[in-house]
Amino acid sequence: MRKTPLVALLAATALTLTACSGGGSATKQSGGTLTILTPASTVGLDPASSQNLATTTLSLLDRRLTTWDVQKGQDAKVVPDLATTTGEASDGGRTWTYTLKDGLKFSDGSAITSAAIKYGIERSFSDQLQGGLSYHKTLLEGGDAYQGPFDGKQLGSIETPDAKTIVFHLNKAFGDWPWIASMPAFSPVKESNGNPVAYAKAPITSGPYKVDSIKDGTAITLSRNPHWSRRTDSVRTAAADEVVIQESQNQTTTVQNLVNGTGAYATAFGAQYLGASDLAAVNGNPAAKARVATSNAGPIQYLAINTQRGDLKRLKVRQALEYAVDKRSYLVASGGAQAGTSASTLITPGIAGRQDYDLYAAPETGDVAKAKGLLSDAGVSALKLTLLTQNDAASLAQAQAVQQGLQRAGIAVTLKTEDADAFYTDVAASDPTFDLALMSWQPDFPSANSNISPLFDSSQIGNGNYNVSQYRNADVDAAIAAAQAEVDQTKAQAAWAAVDRRIMADAPVVPLIYAKQSFLRGSGIGNFFIPSFPAYPDYMTLTITR
């Protein structure tokens, strides 16, 4: 599950945009060096502890059972990667079976087997490898007690009857398992390379590139994996001969170097999205502006309402907040039209099955009279609330926009500011003391399941989870479980759309904007676009045009 600070939106984790620009115009499509410029001091390469999206950094090094096919203007699709299909379901969606393609090899020339995939997944359960996406850990039978393979134990719910077959036994039906199988932990790892320390220094890879050198805090250099076969990989194009990941890059310097676009920067791009000051610098240079790619939409930014606090327990009071918020002012505080578009649904654009609607239709500036009327109907006057926000300048400006909007309806809002670490500790507490919190959420995979379940299932309250609104509704929990269990994706998408509306009827959050993200490339990079999901460039299909 992916928490996204309102200002620093996972640039370091994703190392990665929407299609405003398609890239360079020259004819060369391969060869040369691709340089990725990231502010991250360390880019972790171990799939067991990674939250990397399927289309970003680790996709260059590792393949999974499935992966994502992302195209301009189209919803993302899950497609086979190492496997021949996206999975064969049986037992009502509790058992999933995969068969590996022929001729798959690691970068050392040895065969990729089902046992290597099983071992790779098992590693992710070890307390030596923390921080990775954990959906599979709660879904696989026995996963709650399993502690990894380093003591010689195996996870019995993953079977490998032969070298090409792997079978997963889940503790409940789960229709989105093909998406789960695209996550980093489903990359094959050789047992001889499985020690976390050894892997960090010299990983044996399965993707189109292998690691040549790692200079901690400085750079990671990749070269072609001679044993990767385009014949077995329908998604990655692996255009560059070499990839260099430059770490610890100052963002202002990165932008200036890319604007100038000389030398190695001609075939480089920034992994950090452009902030307001960056955009101002780029917009003043027509040539550089033409090399910016901006997403049509991205993570949802929202106002979480603590539904278990005081007058906020009352539906009409929460509905009053829906009308009182000034979304236009919030968007202006976020950076204007380049920063996002107004939001009304919980399922974000680019997710298959999303239905556009607005239960609280009002001008972008809000409907103050409607808000006051709802408060009066609830018998509430002189409402006083505390809004928790991060203490950086951008977050504070957004919080002040919300504060001023609510004040128009007679709602007094006190801002409580915290640094990022304290903020995420407090919002994820089991018994939080705030009334409102400014939040942002980037789904981990392109299914409404990843929009809805982490934020609104009552099992996700407290203990470091992200049901920040403390929202509890037994009927919604049952509807979420039914949608998760549905294997037929057409039916599942309809179910999720209904859940979206049902939750918003309870008004546990105010959707604010779908955030846009802009990225800058050098003039020698082609096919540089941002798909409908995720709001990052597709690293797998970039080309070199000079």
JSON list of N, CA and C in Angstrom, two decimals, residues 31-37 60 209 220-222 239-246 264 266-269 521-522 524-526 528 538-544:
[
{"chain": "A", "resi": 31, "resn": "GLY", "atom": "N", "xyz": [20.36, 1.72, -28.68]},
{"chain": "A", "resi": 31, "resn": "GLY", "atom": "CA", "xyz": [21.76, 2.01, -28.45]},
{"chain": "A", "resi": 31, "resn": "GLY", "atom": "C", "xyz": [21.93, 3.18, -27.52]},
{"chain": "A", "resi": 32, "resn": "GLY", "atom": "N", "xyz": [23.15, 3.50, -27.14]},
{"chain": "A", "resi": 32, "resn": "GLY", "atom": "CA", "xyz": [23.43, 4.64, -26.29]},
{"chain": "A", "resi": 32, "resn": "GLY", "atom": "C", "xyz": [23.17, 4.38, -24.82]},
{"chain": "A", "resi": 33, "resn": "THR", "atom": "N", "xyz": [23.25, 5.45, -24.05]},
{"chain": "A", "resi": 33, "resn": "THR", "atom": "CA", "xyz": [23.10, 5.37, -22.60]},
{"chain": "A", "resi": 33, "resn": "THR", "atom": "C", "xyz": [21.90, 6.17, -22.15]},
{"chain": "A", "resi": 34, "resn": "LEU", "atom": "N", "xyz": [21.03, 5.54, -21.40]},
{"chain": "A", "resi": 34, "resn": "LEU", "atom": "CA", "xyz": [19.89, 6.20, -20.76]},
{"chain": "A", "resi": 34, "resn": "LEU", "atom": "C", "xyz": [20.29, 6.53, -19.33]},
{"chain": "A", "resi": 35, "resn": "THR", "atom": "N", "xyz": [20.12, 7.80, -18.93]},
{"chain": "A", "resi": 35, "resn": "THR", "atom": "CA", "xyz": [20.47, 8.22, -17.57]},
{"chain": "A", "resi": 35, "resn": "THR", "atom": "C", "xyz": [19.20, 8.63, -16.82]},
{"chain": "A", "resi": 36, "resn": "ILE", "atom": "N", "xyz": [19.04, 8.07, -15.62]},
{"chain": "A", "resi": 36, "resn": "ILE", "atom": "CA", "xyz": [17.90, 8.39, -14.75]},
{"chain": "A", "resi": 36, "resn": "ILE", "atom": "C", "xyz": [18.43, 9.19, -13.58]},
{"chain": "A", "resi": 37, "resn": "LEU", "atom": "N", "xyz": [17.90, 10.37, -13.38]},
{"chain": "A", "resi": 37, "resn": "LEU", "atom": "CA", "xyz": [18.38, 11.28, -12.34]},
{"chain": "A", "resi": 37, "resn": "LEU", "atom": "C", "xyz": [17.39, 11.28, -11.18]},
{"chain": "A", "resi": 60, "resn": "LEU", "atom": "N", "xyz": [13.44, -2.96, -15.28]},
{"chain": "A", "resi": 60, "resn": "LEU", "atom": "CA", "xyz": [14.61, -3.08, -16.15]},
{"chain": "A", "resi": 60, "resn": "LEU", "atom": "C", "xyz": [15.47, -4.28, -15.78]},
{"chain": "A", "resi": 209, "resn": "TYR", "atom": "N", "xyz": [18.33, -6.13, -18.38]},
{"chain": "A", "resi": 209, "resn": "TYR", "atom": "CA", "xyz": [19.61, -5.57, -17.96]},
{"chain": "A", "resi": 209, "resn": "TYR", "atom": "C", "xyz": [20.17, -6.32, -16.75]},
{"chain": "A", "resi": 220, "resn": "ILE", "atom": "N", "xyz": [24.32, 3.65, -10.07]},
{"chain": "A", "resi": 220, "resn": "ILE", "atom": "CA", "xyz": [24.18, 2.24, -10.41]},
{"chain": "A", "resi": 220, "resn": "ILE", "atom": "C", "xyz": [24.24, 2.14, -11.92]},
{"chain": "A", "resi": 221, "resn": "THR", "atom": "N", "xyz": [25.10, 1.29, -12.43]},
{"chain": "A", "resi": 221, "resn": "THR", "atom": "CA", "xyz": [25.26, 1.15, -13.88]},
{"chain": "A", "resi": 221, "resn": "THR", "atom": "C", "xyz": [24.77, -0.22, -14.32]},
{"chain": "A", "resi": 222, "resn": "LEU", "atom": "N", "xyz": [23.92, -0.22, -15.34]},
{"chain": "A", "resi": 222, "resn": "LEU", "atom": "CA", "xyz": [23.35, -1.45, -15.89]},
{"chain": "A", "resi": 222, "resn": "LEU", "atom": "C", "xyz": [23.80, -1.62, -17.33]},
{"chain": "A", "resi": 239, "resn": "ALA", "atom": "N", "xyz": [15.74, -0.44, -25.22]},
{"chain": "A", "resi": 239, "resn": "ALA", "atom": "CA", "xyz": [16.38, 0.26, -26.32]},
{"chain": "A", "resi": 239, "resn": "ALA", "atom": "C", "xyz": [17.83, 0.64, -26.03]},
{"chain": "A", "resi": 240, "resn": "ALA", "atom": "N", "xyz": [18.10, 1.11, -24.82]},
{"chain": "A", "resi": 240, "resn": "ALA", "atom": "CA", "xyz": [19.45, 1.59, -24.50]},
{"chain": "A", "resi": 240, "resn": "ALA", "atom": "C", "xyz": [20.41, 0.43, -24.29]},
{"chain": "A", "resi": 241, "resn": "ASP", "atom": "N", "xyz": [21.66, 0.63, -24.67]},
{"chain": "A", "resi": 241, "resn": "ASP", "atom": "CA", "xyz": [22.69, -0.37, -24.40]},
{"chain": "A", "resi": 241, "resn": "ASP", "atom": "C", "xyz": [23.10, -0.34, -22.94]},
{"chain": "A", "resi": 242, "resn": "GLU", "atom": "N", "xyz": [23.00, 0.84, -22.34]},
{"chain": "A", "resi": 242, "resn": "GLU", "atom": "CA", "xyz": [23.42, 1.02, -20.96]},
{"chain": "A", "resi": 242, "resn": "GLU", "atom": "C", "xyz": [22.43, 1.94, -20.25]},
{"chain": "A", "resi": 243, "resn": "VAL", "atom": "N", "xyz": [22.21, 1.67, -18.96]},
{"chain": "A", "resi": 243, "resn": "VAL", "atom": "CA", "xyz": [21.37, 2.53, -18.13]},
{"chain": "A", "resi": 243, "resn": "VAL", "atom": "C", "xyz": [22.18, 2.93, -16.91]},
{"chain": "A", "resi": 244, "resn": "VAL", "atom": "N", "xyz": [22.22, 4.23, -16.63]},
{"chain": "A", "resi": 244, "resn": "VAL", "atom": "CA", "xyz": [22.91, 4.74, -15.44]},
{"chain": "A", "resi": 244, "resn": "VAL", "atom": "C", "xyz": [21.89, 5.44, -14.55]},
{"chain": "A", "resi": 245, "resn": "ILE", "atom": "N", "xyz": [21.78, 4.99, -13.32]},
{"chain": "A", "resi": 245, "resn": "ILE", "atom": "CA", "xyz": [20.91, 5.61, -12.34]},
{"chain": "A", "resi": 245, "resn": "ILE", "atom": "C", "xyz": [21.78, 6.50, -11.46]},
{"chain": "A", "resi": 246, "resn": "GLN", "atom": "N", "xyz": [21.66, 7.80, -11.64]},
{"chain": "A", "resi": 246, "resn": "GLN", "atom": "CA", "xyz": [22.45, 8.76, -10.86]},
{"chain": "A", "resi": 246, "resn": "GLN", "atom": "C", "xyz": [21.69, 9.11, -9.58]},
{"chain": "A", "resi": 264, "resn": "ALA", "atom": "N", "xyz": [25.49, 14.20, -21.65]},
{"chain": "A", "resi": 264, "resn": "ALA", "atom": "CA", "xyz": [24.73, 13.04, -21.17]},
{"chain": "A", "resi": 264, "resn": "ALA", "atom": "C", "xyz": [23.29, 13.39, -20.84]},
{"chain": "A", "resi": 266, "resn": "ALA", "atom": "N", "xyz": [21.20, 14.94, -22.59]},
{"chain": "A", "resi": 266, "resn": "ALA", "atom": "CA", "xyz": [20.31, 14.81, -23.75]},
{"chain": "A", "resi": 266, "resn": "ALA", "atom": "C", "xyz": [19.54, 13.50, -23.71]},
{"chain": "A", "resi": 267, "resn": "THR", "atom": "N", "xyz": [20.14, 12.46, -23.13]},
{"chain": "A", "resi": 267, "resn": "THR", "atom": "CA", "xyz": [19.46, 11.16, -23.03]},
{"chain": "A", "resi": 267, "resn": "THR", "atom": "C", "xyz": [19.21, 10.81, -21.57]},
{"chain": "A", "resi": 268, "resn": "ALA", "atom": "N", "xyz": [18.79, 11.82, -20.82]},
{"chain": "A", "resi": 268, "resn": "ALA", "atom": "CA", "xyz": [18.47, 11.64, -19.39]},
{"chain": "A", "resi": 268, "resn": "ALA", "atom": "C", "xyz": [17.07, 12.14, -19.13]},
{"chain": "A", "resi": 269, "resn": "PHE", "atom": "N", "xyz": [16.50, 11.72, -17.99]},
{"chain": "A", "resi": 269, "resn": "PHE", "atom": "CA", "xyz": [15.24, 12.30, -17.53]},
{"chain": "A", "resi": 269, "resn": "PHE", "atom": "C", "xyz": [15.24, 12.31, -16.01]},
{"chain": "A", "resi": 521, "resn": "ARG", "atom": "N", "xyz": [12.36, 15.51, -19.70]},
{"chain": "A", "resi": 521, "resn": "ARG", "atom": "CA", "xyz": [13.31, 14.62, -20.36]},
{"chain": "A", "resi": 521, "resn": "ARG", "atom": "C", "xyz": [14.31, 15.41, -21.17]},
{"chain": "A", "resi": 522, "resn": "GLY", "atom": "N", "xyz": [15.40, 14.77, -21.52]},
{"chain": "A", "resi": 522, "resn": "GLY", "atom": "CA", "xyz": [16.34, 15.34, -22.48]},
{"chain": "A", "resi": 522, "resn": "GLY", "atom": "C", "xyz": [15.81, 15.19, -23.89]},
{"chain": "A", "resi": 524, "resn": "GLY", "atom": "N", "xyz": [17.00, 13.75, -26.39]},
{"chain": "A", "resi": 524, "resn": "GLY", "atom": "CA", "xyz": [17.33, 12.51, -27.08]},
{"chain": "A", "resi": 524, "resn": "GLY", "atom": "C", "xyz": [16.57, 11.29, -26.60]},
{"chain": "A", "resi": 525, "resn": "ILE", "atom": "N", "xyz": [15.51, 11.49, -25.83]},
{"chain": "A", "resi": 525, "resn": "ILE", "atom": "CA", "xyz": [14.69, 10.36, -25.35]},
{"chain": "A", "resi": 525, "resn": "ILE", "atom": "C", "xyz": [13.36, 10.37, -26.08]},
{"chain": "A", "resi": 526, "resn": "GLY", "atom": "N", "xyz": [12.95, 9.22, -26.57]},
{"chain": "A", "resi": 526, "resn": "GLY", "atom": "CA", "xyz": [11.68, 9.08, -27.27]},
{"chain": "A", "resi": 526, "resn": "GLY", "atom": "C", "xyz": [10.71, 8.21, -26.50]},
{"chain": "A", "resi": 528, "resn": "PHE", "atom": "N", "xyz": [8.40, 9.01, -24.55]},
{"chain": "A", "resi": 528, "resn": "PHE", "atom": "CA", "xyz": [8.35, 9.47, -23.16]},
{"chain": "A", "resi": 528, "resn": "PHE", "atom": "C", "xyz": [6.94, 9.97, -22.90]},
{"chain": "A", "resi": 538, "resn": "ASP", "atom": "N", "xyz": [6.73, 5.21, -18.47]},
{"chain": "A", "resi": 538, "resn": "ASP", "atom": "CA", "xyz": [6.94, 3.77, -18.63]},
{"chain": "A", "resi": 538, "resn": "ASP", "atom": "C", "xyz": [8.40, 3.53, -18.97]},
{"chain": "A", "resi": 539, "resn": "TYR", "atom": "N", "xyz": [9.19, 3.12, -17.98]},
{"chain": "A", "resi": 539, "resn": "TYR", "atom": "CA", "xyz": [10.62, 2.90, -18.18]},
{"chain": "A", "resi": 539, "resn": "TYR", "atom": "C", "xyz": [10.89, 1.78, -19.19]},
{"chain": "A", "resi": 540, "resn": "MET", "atom": "N", "xyz": [9.92, 0.87, -19.34]},
{"chain": "A", "resi": 540, "resn": "MET", "atom": "CA", "xyz": [10.16, -0.34, -20.12]},
{"chain": "A", "resi": 540, "resn": "MET", "atom": "C", "xyz": [10.22, -0.08, -21.61]},
{"chain": "A", "resi": 541, "resn": "THR", "atom": "N", "xyz": [9.66, 1.05, -22.07]},
{"chain": "A", "resi": 541, "resn": "THR", "atom": "CA", "xyz": [9.54, 1.26, -23.51]},
{"chain": "A", "resi": 541, "resn": "THR", "atom": "C", "xyz": [10.18, 2.55, -24.01]},
{"chain": "A", "resi": 542, "resn": "LEU", "atom": "N", "xyz": [11.01, 3.20, -23.19]},
{"chain": "A", "resi": 542, "resn": "LEU", "atom": "CA", "xyz": [11.71, 4.41, -23.62]},
{"chain": "A", "resi": 542, "resn": "LEU", "atom": "C", "xyz": [12.68, 4.09, -24.76]},
{"chain": "A", "resi": 543, "resn": "THR", "atom": "N", "xyz": [12.85, 5.04, -25.66]},
{"chain": "A", "resi": 543, "resn": "THR", "atom": "CA", "xyz": [13.79, 4.86, -26.76]},
{"chain": "A", "resi": 543, "resn": "THR", "atom": "C", "xyz": [14.85, 5.96, -26.72]},
{"chain": "A", "resi": 544, "resn": "ILE", "atom": "N", "xyz": [15.96, 5.71, -27.41]},
{"chain": "A", "resi": 544, "resn": "ILE", "atom": "CA", "xyz": [17.03, 6.69, -27.55]},
{"chain": "A", "resi": 544, "resn": "ILE", "atom": "C", "xyz": [17.00, 7.21, -28.98]}
]
